[in-house]
Phi, psi and omega in degrees: 000147182291149172236139181235153189219136168256118185260118178248136151215169170055054175289310176079040177295146196102340183262172202270343183265005189299142180249095182294327184295327171300312180298324173285344177293309197287325182287308187298333177292332182291312177305312191287329176252024176033062184250150187279142183252128180238139178227139175225068163113146190054030170317327179243139164286325175033060178239106196233172190303335185276346169294117183299356176271355184304141174210119177313332181291345190270356176286137183304144169302326187290339178265334175305332193253008188247139173279350184236065185297329179301301178309317177296317175298322184299318180304311188290326174298302180301320172310308188284340184253347185305319178279012174237020189287338177282348183254348191272130179241347187203150175211133175235184190261152175226174179297342180288326193293315192284331174307312193294328182285318169319296204264336181228004176053038172224145189257077168316327182282314179285350167271332165307298177315318191294308185287331174283323172303318173296331172288330191275164186297149183305136172094344172279120190265136152258119189270142179255115174249203190259211184276323186223157178170195170228151183239110171261145188238110177293145193228144162237117183268130179254149180265164176318320190278001180074019166261136193303124183238353180202138168250156187204177182215149180247119190245123179250130177259146177221169189200128183285348173116171182199157175096173180267196184297144190237068173299332184268313188277328186054039161083008191293323174300315176290330163311303180294320179295321166312316182294344174295330201234338186271120179244133163101001197265133164270349164228135173246127206234130169221149166238224164085309187298337190057037182233124180278095181223139167243125192232127164264121175273111182295331174233074184303148177286000000 
């Protein structure tokens, strides 16, 4: 049977230019296809006054009028994802989440995770992962008689990403570097560069 996944990164909730209509369309697609939702970092923009990158005009207006902008950003994220908590399987850290830990001593992803796990159905686990790792999907292949004949797995290696803007290479240098040490993955997935690129490696590691 087909299995569907919604792979997300760099949503940047809390930034002024987030297009929530498109986010909701993606989440609606996940519901229609019973897709597992995986997020690998920068769910939050998390750039506040103590961060050297802070610019007031880049904030969502709802945060500008809040005495607790961090809490408001988490509230927004919970509002957007709570109805999909049963589909959310994994959330990981990006440089913006680790940056807020560095500059403000707060873990926004952990706070979001606690609330979204509470919204999930009993028995469903939303995993909070690191900056890089693997997501393994167990599979059972059945023979024509209906009995399980083979066990296998589909393996996704993920990394939030690194380096600066890659307007020319679209991040392919990072993928090629990763391919030298990533072994056994069917899919290599990176975020961070805000570029959507799909590449088929003829000779995967």
